[in-house]
Amino acid sequence: MTKSRDDREELKHDPGRRKFLKGVGIAGAGAAIADHLWTEAEAKEKVSTPESLSGSVKVVLDVNGQKREAQVEPRTTLLNTLRNHLEPAVTGPKLVCDVGTCGACTVLLDGKPVYSCLVLAVDATNKKITTVEGLGTPENPNAVQAAFVENDALMCGFCTPGFVTTISAYLKKNPNPSMAEVREACKGNFCRCGTYPRVFEAALAAAKSSQA
Ligand code: FES
Ligand code: FES
């Protein structure tokens, strides 16, 4: 999503991490991030002055249908919380860039893909969080997970949870996409091993198998 110059000016004058995460995080969450999340966040900020948080706070997250509690600092990202502050940890979302450029940390917030390295845990408490673990199991994978295996759509696998999550959400919106549409939907996810052709083939195969 392209941010307006006004938005960029606003960020420039308020360089705090929270503002950065709220702005760039939402803006940077790939093709699938909804414009209205940004608008909603800005609207809330205008009508209420949030309590300032300091020290560590308890957060209760709805992760893959389970209530999970963690004690974190207000600045702790959702990715960090999932991976390092839950017991047992949720390690499907991967830490790669930590700055919203690669998509390896993609999770679904209320069904929409976001970069969890750019969302604060405290901002995710009232949303349903779905990670790649919540999409299926090794015994009962979802169509995208199964298609990735069948199409050998990974090498090192670091990018894979992000792609699987993004594509799973996209196929709900568009169950019969073209190759061009799949490529567009995945433009917020990078694969350093260059497995793109098989990733895209897997996405199309998953779409086909879901319709069979
Ligand atoms: S680790 Fe979050 S976008 Fe790269
Ligand atoms: S399979 Fe290695 S980064 Fe994509």
Short mmCIF file of N, CA and C in Angstrom, two decimals, residues 2-186:
data_model
loop_
_atom_site.label_atom_id
_atom_site.label_comp_id
_atom_site.label_asym_id
_atom_site.label_seq_id
_atom_site.Cartn_x
_atom_site.Cartn_y
_atom_site.Cartn_z
N THR A 2 0.58 2.19 -0.83
CA THR A 2 1.37 3.40 -0.86
C THR A 2 0.81 4.38 0.16
N LYS A 3 1.68 4.90 1.00
CA LYS A 3 1.21 5.84 2.00
C LYS A 3 1.26 7.24 1.45
N SER A 4 0.31 8.07 1.88
CA SER A 4 0.30 9.43 1.40
C SER A 4 1.46 10.19 2.00
N ARG A 5 1.78 11.34 1.36
CA ARG A 5 2.88 12.12 1.88
C ARG A 5 2.53 12.66 3.26
N ASP A 6 1.25 12.98 3.47
CA ASP A 6 0.83 13.48 4.79
C ASP A 6 1.11 12.43 5.86
N ASP A 7 0.79 11.15 5.52
CA ASP A 7 1.04 10.09 6.49
C ASP A 7 2.53 10.00 6.81
N ARG A 8 3.34 10.10 5.75
CA ARG A 8 4.78 9.98 5.96
C ARG A 8 5.30 11.14 6.79
N GLU A 9 4.75 12.35 6.57
CA GLU A 9 5.16 13.52 7.35
C GLU A 9 4.83 13.30 8.81
N GLU A 10 3.62 12.73 9.05
CA GLU A 10 3.19 12.53 10.43
C GLU A 10 4.16 11.58 11.14
N LEU A 11 4.54 10.51 10.44
CA LEU A 11 5.46 9.55 11.04
C LEU A 11 6.81 10.21 11.32
N LYS A 12 7.23 11.10 10.41
CA LYS A 12 8.53 11.72 10.56
C LYS A 12 8.56 12.55 11.84
N HIS A 13 7.40 13.17 12.19
CA HIS A 13 7.39 14.01 13.38
C HIS A 13 7.15 13.22 14.66
N ASP A 14 6.85 11.96 14.56
CA ASP A 14 6.61 11.15 15.74
C ASP A 14 7.33 9.83 15.56
N PRO A 15 8.63 9.83 15.86
CA PRO A 15 9.42 8.66 15.52
C PRO A 15 9.33 7.52 16.53
N GLY A 16 8.41 7.61 17.53
CA GLY A 16 8.32 6.55 18.53
C GLY A 16 8.01 5.20 17.90
N ARG A 17 8.49 4.12 18.54
CA ARG A 17 8.31 2.79 17.95
C ARG A 17 6.85 2.42 17.82
N ARG A 18 6.05 2.83 18.84
CA ARG A 18 4.64 2.48 18.78
C ARG A 18 3.99 3.09 17.54
N LYS A 19 4.30 4.37 17.30
CA LYS A 19 3.73 5.03 16.13
C LYS A 19 4.25 4.36 14.86
N PHE A 20 5.53 4.06 14.88
CA PHE A 20 6.15 3.43 13.72
C PHE A 20 5.46 2.10 13.42
N LEU A 21 5.27 1.31 14.48
CA LEU A 21 4.66 0.00 14.28
C LEU A 21 3.24 0.14 13.79
N LYS A 22 2.51 1.09 14.39
CA LYS A 22 1.11 1.25 14.00
C LYS A 22 1.00 1.69 12.55
N GLY A 23 1.90 2.59 12.16
CA GLY A 23 1.83 3.12 10.80
C GLY A 23 2.47 2.20 9.80
N VAL A 24 3.78 2.01 9.93
CA VAL A 24 4.48 1.22 8.93
C VAL A 24 4.04 -0.23 8.99
N GLY A 25 3.74 -0.70 10.19
CA GLY A 25 3.33 -2.10 10.34
C GLY A 25 2.10 -2.39 9.54
N ILE A 26 1.11 -1.59 9.68
CA ILE A 26 -0.11 -1.83 8.94
C ILE A 26 0.12 -1.60 7.47
N ALA A 27 0.84 -0.52 7.16
CA ALA A 27 1.09 -0.23 5.76
C ALA A 27 1.95 -1.29 5.13
N GLY A 28 2.85 -1.87 5.90
CA GLY A 28 3.83 -2.77 5.30
C GLY A 28 3.40 -4.21 5.27
N ALA A 29 2.20 -4.51 5.66
CA ALA A 29 1.83 -5.90 5.81
C ALA A 29 1.41 -6.56 4.51
N GLY A 30 2.04 -6.21 3.44
CA GLY A 30 1.87 -6.93 2.19
C GLY A 30 0.59 -6.59 1.48
N ALA A 31 0.38 -7.33 0.40
CA ALA A 31 -0.74 -7.01 -0.47
C ALA A 31 -2.07 -7.16 0.24
N ALA A 32 -2.11 -8.09 1.18
CA ALA A 32 -3.40 -8.44 1.74
C ALA A 32 -3.85 -7.54 2.88
N ILE A 33 -2.98 -6.63 3.33
CA ILE A 33 -3.39 -5.82 4.48
C ILE A 33 -4.50 -4.87 4.06
N ALA A 34 -5.50 -4.75 4.93
CA ALA A 34 -6.66 -3.94 4.54
C ALA A 34 -6.44 -2.48 4.89
N ASP A 35 -6.81 -1.62 3.95
CA ASP A 35 -6.69 -0.19 4.19
C ASP A 35 -7.45 0.23 5.45
N HIS A 36 -8.57 -0.44 5.70
CA HIS A 36 -9.40 0.04 6.80
C HIS A 36 -8.75 -0.18 8.16
N LEU A 37 -7.77 -1.11 8.26
CA LEU A 37 -7.07 -1.28 9.53
C LEU A 37 -6.34 0.01 9.90
N TRP A 38 -5.72 0.60 8.90
CA TRP A 38 -5.02 1.87 9.12
C TRP A 38 -6.01 2.93 9.56
N THR A 39 -7.10 3.03 8.83
CA THR A 39 -8.10 4.05 9.10
C THR A 39 -8.68 3.85 10.50
N GLU A 40 -8.97 2.58 10.81
CA GLU A 40 -9.56 2.25 12.10
C GLU A 40 -8.60 2.63 13.23
N ALA A 41 -7.32 2.29 13.05
CA ALA A 41 -6.34 2.60 14.09
C ALA A 41 -6.22 4.11 14.29
N GLU A 42 -6.20 4.84 13.19
CA GLU A 42 -6.09 6.29 13.28
C GLU A 42 -7.33 6.89 13.94
N ALA A 43 -8.50 6.38 13.59
CA ALA A 43 -9.74 6.90 14.14
C ALA A 43 -9.78 6.69 15.64
N LYS A 44 -9.35 5.49 16.08
CA LYS A 44 -9.37 5.20 17.51
C LYS A 44 -8.43 6.14 18.23
N GLU A 45 -7.28 6.40 17.62
CA GLU A 45 -6.30 7.24 18.26
C GLU A 45 -6.86 8.65 18.44
N LYS A 46 -7.66 9.09 17.48
CA LYS A 46 -8.18 10.46 17.55
C LYS A 46 -9.25 10.59 18.63
N VAL A 47 -10.07 9.57 18.85
CA VAL A 47 -11.17 9.73 19.79
C VAL A 47 -10.79 9.38 21.22
N SER A 48 -9.70 8.69 21.42
CA SER A 48 -9.36 8.36 22.80
C SER A 48 -7.87 8.53 23.03
N THR A 49 -7.55 8.95 24.23
CA THR A 49 -6.15 9.07 24.59
C THR A 49 -5.80 7.82 25.38
N PRO A 50 -5.04 6.89 24.78
CA PRO A 50 -4.79 5.64 25.46
C PRO A 50 -3.96 5.84 26.72
N GLU A 51 -4.22 4.98 27.70
CA GLU A 51 -3.40 5.00 28.91
C GLU A 51 -1.97 4.72 28.52
N SER A 52 -1.02 5.39 29.17
CA SER A 52 0.35 5.03 28.86
C SER A 52 0.68 3.76 29.63
N LEU A 53 1.44 2.89 28.98
CA LEU A 53 1.79 1.61 29.58
C LEU A 53 3.28 1.59 29.84
N SER A 54 3.65 1.02 30.96
CA SER A 54 5.09 0.89 31.21
C SER A 54 5.32 -0.38 32.02
N GLY A 55 6.58 -0.74 32.18
CA GLY A 55 6.89 -1.99 32.86
C GLY A 55 6.46 -3.15 32.01
N SER A 56 5.98 -4.21 32.64
CA SER A 56 5.46 -5.31 31.84
C SER A 56 3.96 -5.44 32.12
N VAL A 57 3.26 -5.89 31.11
CA VAL A 57 1.80 -6.01 31.24
C VAL A 57 1.38 -7.41 30.85
N LYS A 58 0.24 -7.81 31.42
CA LYS A 58 -0.28 -9.13 31.03
C LYS A 58 -1.11 -8.97 29.77
N VAL A 59 -0.85 -9.81 28.80
CA VAL A 59 -1.71 -9.81 27.62
C VAL A 59 -2.33 -11.20 27.49
N VAL A 60 -3.57 -11.21 27.05
CA VAL A 60 -4.23 -12.48 26.77
C VAL A 60 -4.52 -12.49 25.28
N LEU A 61 -3.91 -13.44 24.60
CA LEU A 61 -4.03 -13.51 23.14
C LEU A 61 -4.86 -14.72 22.75
N ASP A 62 -5.67 -14.54 21.73
CA ASP A 62 -6.45 -15.66 21.18
C ASP A 62 -5.64 -16.22 20.01
N VAL A 63 -4.87 -17.27 20.31
CA VAL A 63 -3.97 -17.83 19.29
C VAL A 63 -4.49 -19.19 18.86
N ASN A 64 -4.85 -19.29 17.62
CA ASN A 64 -5.35 -20.54 17.06
C ASN A 64 -6.48 -21.14 17.91
N GLY A 65 -7.35 -20.25 18.37
CA GLY A 65 -8.53 -20.68 19.11
C GLY A 65 -8.29 -20.93 20.59
N GLN A 66 -7.06 -20.68 21.07
CA GLN A 66 -6.78 -20.89 22.49
C GLN A 66 -6.40 -19.57 23.13
N LYS A 67 -6.86 -19.37 24.36
CA LYS A 67 -6.46 -18.17 25.10
C LYS A 67 -5.06 -18.41 25.66
N ARG A 68 -4.14 -17.53 25.28
CA ARG A 68 -2.76 -17.68 25.74
C ARG A 68 -2.34 -16.41 26.48
N GLU A 69 -1.76 -16.57 27.67
CA GLU A 69 -1.35 -15.41 28.47
C GLU A 69 0.15 -15.21 28.39
N ALA A 70 0.55 -13.95 28.40
CA ALA A 70 1.98 -13.65 28.44
C ALA A 70 2.20 -12.35 29.19
N GLN A 71 3.36 -12.24 29.80
CA GLN A 71 3.75 -11.01 30.48
C GLN A 71 4.82 -10.36 29.61
N VAL A 72 4.50 -9.22 29.04
CA VAL A 72 5.43 -8.60 28.09
C VAL A 72 5.52 -7.10 28.33
N GLU A 73 6.56 -6.52 27.81
CA GLU A 73 6.64 -5.06 27.81
C GLU A 73 5.69 -4.53 26.73
N PRO A 74 5.16 -3.33 26.93
CA PRO A 74 4.21 -2.78 25.94
C PRO A 74 4.80 -2.69 24.54
N ARG A 75 6.11 -2.58 24.44
CA ARG A 75 6.75 -2.45 23.12
C ARG A 75 6.97 -3.81 22.44
N THR A 76 6.63 -4.89 23.13
CA THR A 76 6.93 -6.22 22.58
C THR A 76 6.04 -6.53 21.38
N THR A 77 6.67 -6.98 20.33
CA THR A 77 5.88 -7.28 19.14
C THR A 77 5.12 -8.59 19.32
N LEU A 78 4.10 -8.74 18.48
CA LEU A 78 3.34 -9.98 18.49
C LEU A 78 4.25 -11.16 18.13
N LEU A 79 5.13 -10.95 17.16
CA LEU A 79 6.03 -12.05 16.76
C LEU A 79 6.91 -12.49 17.93
N ASN A 80 7.51 -11.52 18.61
CA ASN A 80 8.36 -11.82 19.75
C ASN A 80 7.55 -12.53 20.84
N THR A 81 6.33 -12.08 21.05
CA THR A 81 5.49 -12.69 22.09
C THR A 81 5.17 -14.15 21.74
N LEU A 82 4.79 -14.38 20.49
CA LEU A 82 4.45 -15.74 20.08
C LEU A 82 5.65 -16.67 20.23
N ARG A 83 6.79 -16.19 19.80
CA ARG A 83 7.97 -17.06 19.75
C ARG A 83 8.69 -17.18 21.09
N ASN A 84 8.66 -16.10 21.91
CA ASN A 84 9.54 -16.07 23.09
C ASN A 84 8.84 -15.90 24.42
N HIS A 85 7.54 -15.62 24.42
CA HIS A 85 6.88 -15.34 25.69
C HIS A 85 5.68 -16.25 25.95
N LEU A 86 5.50 -17.27 25.14
CA LEU A 86 4.43 -18.24 25.39
C LEU A 86 5.07 -19.59 25.69
N GLU A 87 4.42 -20.33 26.51
CA GLU A 87 4.91 -21.66 26.84
C GLU A 87 3.76 -22.66 26.70
N PRO A 88 3.78 -23.54 25.72
CA PRO A 88 4.83 -23.69 24.71
C PRO A 88 4.78 -22.57 23.68
N ALA A 89 5.94 -22.32 23.07
CA ALA A 89 6.07 -21.23 22.09
C ALA A 89 5.33 -21.57 20.80
N VAL A 90 4.97 -20.52 20.08
CA VAL A 90 4.37 -20.68 18.75
C VAL A 90 5.43 -20.21 17.76
N THR A 91 6.09 -21.14 17.10
CA THR A 91 7.28 -20.80 16.32
C THR A 91 7.06 -20.89 14.81
N GLY A 92 5.81 -21.12 14.38
CA GLY A 92 5.55 -21.12 12.94
C GLY A 92 5.94 -19.80 12.29
N PRO A 93 5.45 -18.67 12.80
CA PRO A 93 5.88 -17.38 12.24
C PRO A 93 7.37 -17.19 12.49
N LYS A 94 8.11 -16.89 11.44
CA LYS A 94 9.57 -16.83 11.55
C LYS A 94 10.08 -15.40 11.68
N LEU A 95 11.15 -15.26 12.47
CA LEU A 95 11.84 -13.98 12.57
C LEU A 95 12.95 -13.97 11.52
N VAL A 96 12.81 -13.10 10.55
CA VAL A 96 13.86 -12.98 9.52
C VAL A 96 14.35 -11.54 9.49
N CYS A 97 13.53 -10.60 8.99
CA CYS A 97 14.03 -9.22 8.87
C CYS A 97 13.69 -8.39 10.11
N ASP A 98 12.56 -8.67 10.73
CA ASP A 98 12.06 -7.92 11.90
C ASP A 98 11.74 -6.46 11.58
N VAL A 99 11.66 -6.11 10.33
CA VAL A 99 11.34 -4.72 9.97
C VAL A 99 10.27 -4.63 8.88
N GLY A 100 9.50 -5.69 8.72
CA GLY A 100 8.37 -5.58 7.80
C GLY A 100 8.72 -5.59 6.33
N THR A 101 9.71 -6.38 5.96
CA THR A 101 10.02 -6.42 4.53
C THR A 101 9.90 -7.81 3.91
N CYS A 102 9.90 -8.88 4.71
CA CYS A 102 10.05 -10.20 4.10
C CYS A 102 8.79 -11.07 4.14
N GLY A 103 7.94 -10.89 5.12
CA GLY A 103 6.71 -11.68 5.20
C GLY A 103 6.85 -13.02 5.90
N ALA A 104 8.05 -13.36 6.39
CA ALA A 104 8.22 -14.66 7.04
C ALA A 104 7.43 -14.77 8.34
N CYS A 105 7.07 -13.62 8.92
CA CYS A 105 6.37 -13.61 10.21
C CYS A 105 4.85 -13.47 10.04
N THR A 106 4.36 -13.63 8.82
CA THR A 106 2.93 -13.38 8.55
C THR A 106 2.02 -14.26 9.41
N VAL A 107 1.05 -13.61 10.04
CA VAL A 107 -0.03 -14.31 10.74
C VAL A 107 -1.34 -13.67 10.28
N LEU A 108 -2.43 -14.29 10.62
CA LEU A 108 -3.74 -13.70 10.31
C LEU A 108 -4.29 -13.05 11.57
N LEU A 109 -4.70 -11.81 11.43
CA LEU A 109 -5.40 -11.11 12.52
C LEU A 109 -6.84 -10.94 12.04
N ASP A 110 -7.75 -11.62 12.71
CA ASP A 110 -9.14 -11.64 12.26
C ASP A 110 -9.22 -11.99 10.77
N GLY A 111 -8.40 -12.92 10.37
CA GLY A 111 -8.45 -13.45 9.00
C GLY A 111 -7.63 -12.67 7.98
N LYS A 112 -7.01 -11.56 8.40
CA LYS A 112 -6.24 -10.75 7.44
C LYS A 112 -4.75 -10.90 7.70
N PRO A 113 -3.98 -11.11 6.64
CA PRO A 113 -2.54 -11.27 6.84
C PRO A 113 -1.88 -9.98 7.31
N VAL A 114 -1.03 -10.10 8.32
CA VAL A 114 -0.23 -8.96 8.79
C VAL A 114 1.17 -9.47 9.10
N TYR A 115 2.10 -8.54 9.12
CA TYR A 115 3.45 -8.87 9.56
C TYR A 115 3.45 -8.81 11.09
N SER A 116 3.63 -9.93 11.75
CA SER A 116 3.56 -9.91 13.21
C SER A 116 4.77 -9.24 13.85
N CYS A 117 5.82 -8.98 13.08
CA CYS A 117 6.97 -8.24 13.62
C CYS A 117 6.65 -6.76 13.71
N LEU A 118 5.54 -6.34 13.11
CA LEU A 118 5.18 -4.92 13.12
C LEU A 118 3.85 -4.67 13.82
N VAL A 119 3.41 -5.64 14.58
CA VAL A 119 2.19 -5.46 15.38
C VAL A 119 2.59 -5.65 16.83
N LEU A 120 2.14 -4.76 17.70
CA LEU A 120 2.42 -4.93 19.12
C LEU A 120 1.46 -5.97 19.70
N ALA A 121 1.98 -6.77 20.62
CA ALA A 121 1.12 -7.78 21.26
C ALA A 121 -0.07 -7.10 21.94
N VAL A 122 0.15 -5.95 22.55
CA VAL A 122 -0.95 -5.27 23.26
C VAL A 122 -2.05 -4.82 22.29
N ASP A 123 -1.70 -4.67 21.04
CA ASP A 123 -2.70 -4.27 20.04
C ASP A 123 -3.41 -5.47 19.41
N ALA A 124 -2.99 -6.67 19.78
CA ALA A 124 -3.58 -7.87 19.17
C ALA A 124 -4.49 -8.61 20.14
N THR A 125 -4.72 -8.02 21.31
CA THR A 125 -5.43 -8.75 22.35
C THR A 125 -6.90 -8.99 22.04
N ASN A 126 -7.49 -8.15 21.25
CA ASN A 126 -8.92 -8.34 20.99
C ASN A 126 -9.17 -8.91 19.60
N LYS A 127 -8.15 -9.57 19.05
CA LYS A 127 -8.31 -10.12 17.70
C LYS A 127 -8.00 -11.61 17.69
N LYS A 128 -8.55 -12.28 16.70
CA LYS A 128 -8.25 -13.71 16.56
C LYS A 128 -6.95 -13.84 15.76
N ILE A 129 -5.97 -14.49 16.38
CA ILE A 129 -4.66 -14.66 15.75
C ILE A 129 -4.57 -16.09 15.22
N THR A 130 -4.29 -16.20 13.94
CA THR A 130 -4.10 -17.54 13.37
C THR A 130 -2.71 -17.62 12.78
N THR A 131 -1.96 -18.60 13.25
CA THR A 131 -0.62 -18.83 12.69
C THR A 131 -0.70 -20.06 11.79
N VAL A 132 0.43 -20.38 11.16
CA VAL A 132 0.42 -21.53 10.25
C VAL A 132 0.02 -22.81 10.99
N GLU A 133 0.30 -22.86 12.29
CA GLU A 133 -0.07 -24.05 13.07
C GLU A 133 -1.58 -24.20 13.19
N GLY A 134 -2.28 -23.06 13.09
CA GLY A 134 -3.72 -23.09 13.26
C GLY A 134 -4.47 -23.39 11.97
N LEU A 135 -3.76 -23.50 10.86
CA LEU A 135 -4.42 -23.75 9.58
C LEU A 135 -4.66 -25.23 9.34
N GLY A 136 -3.84 -26.05 9.94
CA GLY A 136 -3.97 -27.49 9.74
C GLY A 136 -2.92 -28.20 10.57
N THR A 137 -2.93 -29.50 10.53
CA THR A 137 -1.95 -30.28 11.30
C THR A 137 -1.22 -31.20 10.32
N PRO A 138 -0.11 -31.79 10.75
CA PRO A 138 0.58 -32.74 9.86
C PRO A 138 -0.36 -33.87 9.43
N GLU A 139 -1.25 -34.28 10.31
CA GLU A 139 -2.19 -35.35 9.96
C GLU A 139 -3.34 -34.84 9.09
N ASN A 140 -3.69 -33.59 9.31
CA ASN A 140 -4.84 -33.03 8.60
C ASN A 140 -4.51 -31.63 8.10
N PRO A 141 -3.61 -31.55 7.10
CA PRO A 141 -3.20 -30.22 6.60
C PRO A 141 -4.31 -29.56 5.83
N ASN A 142 -4.28 -28.23 5.76
CA ASN A 142 -5.26 -27.59 4.89
C ASN A 142 -4.80 -27.75 3.44
N ALA A 143 -5.60 -27.29 2.51
CA ALA A 143 -5.31 -27.53 1.09
C ALA A 143 -3.97 -26.92 0.68
N VAL A 144 -3.66 -25.76 1.23
CA VAL A 144 -2.41 -25.08 0.85
C VAL A 144 -1.21 -25.83 1.42
N GLN A 145 -1.31 -26.22 2.66
CA GLN A 145 -0.21 -26.98 3.27
C GLN A 145 0.04 -28.27 2.49
N ALA A 146 -1.05 -28.97 2.15
CA ALA A 146 -0.91 -30.22 1.39
C ALA A 146 -0.30 -29.96 0.02
N ALA A 147 -0.72 -28.87 -0.62
CA ALA A 147 -0.20 -28.57 -1.96
C ALA A 147 1.27 -28.18 -1.91
N PHE A 148 1.70 -27.52 -0.85
CA PHE A 148 3.13 -27.19 -0.72
C PHE A 148 3.96 -28.47 -0.64
N VAL A 149 3.46 -29.45 0.10
CA VAL A 149 4.19 -30.72 0.21
C VAL A 149 4.20 -31.42 -1.14
N GLU A 150 3.03 -31.51 -1.76
CA GLU A 150 2.93 -32.26 -3.02
C GLU A 150 3.74 -31.60 -4.13
N ASN A 151 3.84 -30.28 -4.11
CA ASN A 151 4.55 -29.57 -5.18
C ASN A 151 5.99 -29.21 -4.80
N ASP A 152 6.43 -29.74 -3.66
CA ASP A 152 7.81 -29.49 -3.24
C ASP A 152 8.12 -27.99 -3.28
N ALA A 153 7.24 -27.22 -2.63
CA ALA A 153 7.28 -25.77 -2.77
C ALA A 153 8.13 -25.09 -1.71
N LEU A 154 9.17 -25.75 -1.26
CA LEU A 154 10.05 -25.11 -0.29
C LEU A 154 11.45 -25.67 -0.40
N MET A 155 12.39 -24.85 0.02
CA MET A 155 13.78 -25.33 0.13
C MET A 155 14.18 -25.24 1.60
N CYS A 156 14.68 -24.08 2.04
CA CYS A 156 15.06 -23.99 3.47
C CYS A 156 13.83 -23.94 4.36
N GLY A 157 12.71 -23.45 3.83
CA GLY A 157 11.47 -23.44 4.59
C GLY A 157 11.24 -22.22 5.46
N PHE A 158 12.18 -21.29 5.49
CA PHE A 158 11.99 -20.13 6.37
C PHE A 158 10.83 -19.24 5.93
N CYS A 159 10.66 -19.13 4.64
CA CYS A 159 9.58 -18.26 4.15
C CYS A 159 8.24 -18.97 4.13
N THR A 160 8.28 -20.30 4.24
CA THR A 160 7.10 -21.12 3.95
C THR A 160 5.88 -20.81 4.82
N PRO A 161 6.03 -20.69 6.14
CA PRO A 161 4.82 -20.38 6.93
C PRO A 161 4.14 -19.09 6.49
N GLY A 162 4.95 -18.10 6.12
CA GLY A 162 4.38 -16.84 5.67
C GLY A 162 3.61 -16.99 4.38
N PHE A 163 4.20 -17.71 3.42
CA PHE A 163 3.51 -17.93 2.15
C PHE A 163 2.22 -18.73 2.37
N VAL A 164 2.32 -19.79 3.16
CA VAL A 164 1.15 -20.65 3.37
C VAL A 164 0.01 -19.85 4.01
N THR A 165 0.37 -19.00 4.96
CA THR A 165 -0.64 -18.21 5.65
C THR A 165 -1.27 -17.18 4.72
N THR A 166 -0.41 -16.49 3.98
CA THR A 166 -0.91 -15.49 3.03
C THR A 166 -1.82 -16.13 1.98
N ILE A 167 -1.37 -17.24 1.41
CA ILE A 167 -2.15 -17.89 0.34
C ILE A 167 -3.45 -18.47 0.90
N SER A 168 -3.39 -19.04 2.09
CA SER A 168 -4.62 -19.60 2.67
C SER A 168 -5.68 -18.52 2.84
N ALA A 169 -5.25 -17.34 3.29
CA ALA A 169 -6.21 -16.24 3.45
C ALA A 169 -6.69 -15.76 2.09
N TYR A 170 -5.78 -15.70 1.13
CA TYR A 170 -6.16 -15.17 -0.19
C TYR A 170 -7.18 -16.09 -0.88
N LEU A 171 -6.98 -17.39 -0.77
CA LEU A 171 -7.90 -18.32 -1.45
C LEU A 171 -9.31 -18.26 -0.86
N LYS A 172 -9.41 -17.79 0.35
CA LYS A 172 -10.76 -17.59 0.92
C LYS A 172 -11.45 -16.44 0.21
N LYS A 173 -10.65 -15.42 -0.13
CA LYS A 173 -11.21 -14.24 -0.83
C LYS A 173 -11.42 -14.53 -2.31
N ASN A 174 -10.49 -15.27 -2.89
CA ASN A 174 -10.52 -15.54 -4.32
C ASN A 174 -10.22 -17.03 -4.55
N PRO A 175 -11.24 -17.88 -4.53
CA PRO A 175 -11.01 -19.33 -4.58
C PRO A 175 -10.52 -19.84 -5.93
N ASN A 176 -10.60 -19.02 -6.97
CA ASN A 176 -10.19 -19.50 -8.29
C ASN A 176 -9.28 -18.46 -8.97
N PRO A 177 -8.10 -18.24 -8.41
CA PRO A 177 -7.26 -17.15 -8.92
C PRO A 177 -6.47 -17.56 -10.16
N SER A 178 -6.05 -16.56 -10.89
CA SER A 178 -5.11 -16.78 -12.00
C SER A 178 -3.70 -16.75 -11.42
N MET A 179 -2.75 -17.17 -12.26
CA MET A 179 -1.34 -17.11 -11.83
C MET A 179 -0.96 -15.67 -11.49
N ALA A 180 -1.41 -14.73 -12.31
CA ALA A 180 -1.07 -13.31 -12.07
C ALA A 180 -1.63 -12.85 -10.72
N GLU A 181 -2.83 -13.30 -10.41
CA GLU A 181 -3.45 -12.90 -9.13
C GLU A 181 -2.70 -13.51 -7.95
N VAL A 182 -2.28 -14.76 -8.10
CA VAL A 182 -1.51 -15.40 -7.02
C VAL A 182 -0.20 -14.65 -6.80
N ARG A 183 0.46 -14.31 -7.88
CA ARG A 183 1.73 -13.58 -7.77
C ARG A 183 1.50 -12.24 -7.07
N GLU A 184 0.44 -11.56 -7.42
CA GLU A 184 0.12 -10.27 -6.80
C GLU A 184 -0.17 -10.45 -5.30
N ALA A 185 -0.93 -11.49 -4.97
CA ALA A 185 -1.28 -11.73 -3.56
C ALA A 185 -0.04 -12.02 -2.72
N CYS A 186 0.98 -12.57 -3.34
CA CYS A 186 2.19 -12.97 -2.61
C CYS A 186 3.28 -11.91 -2.66
#
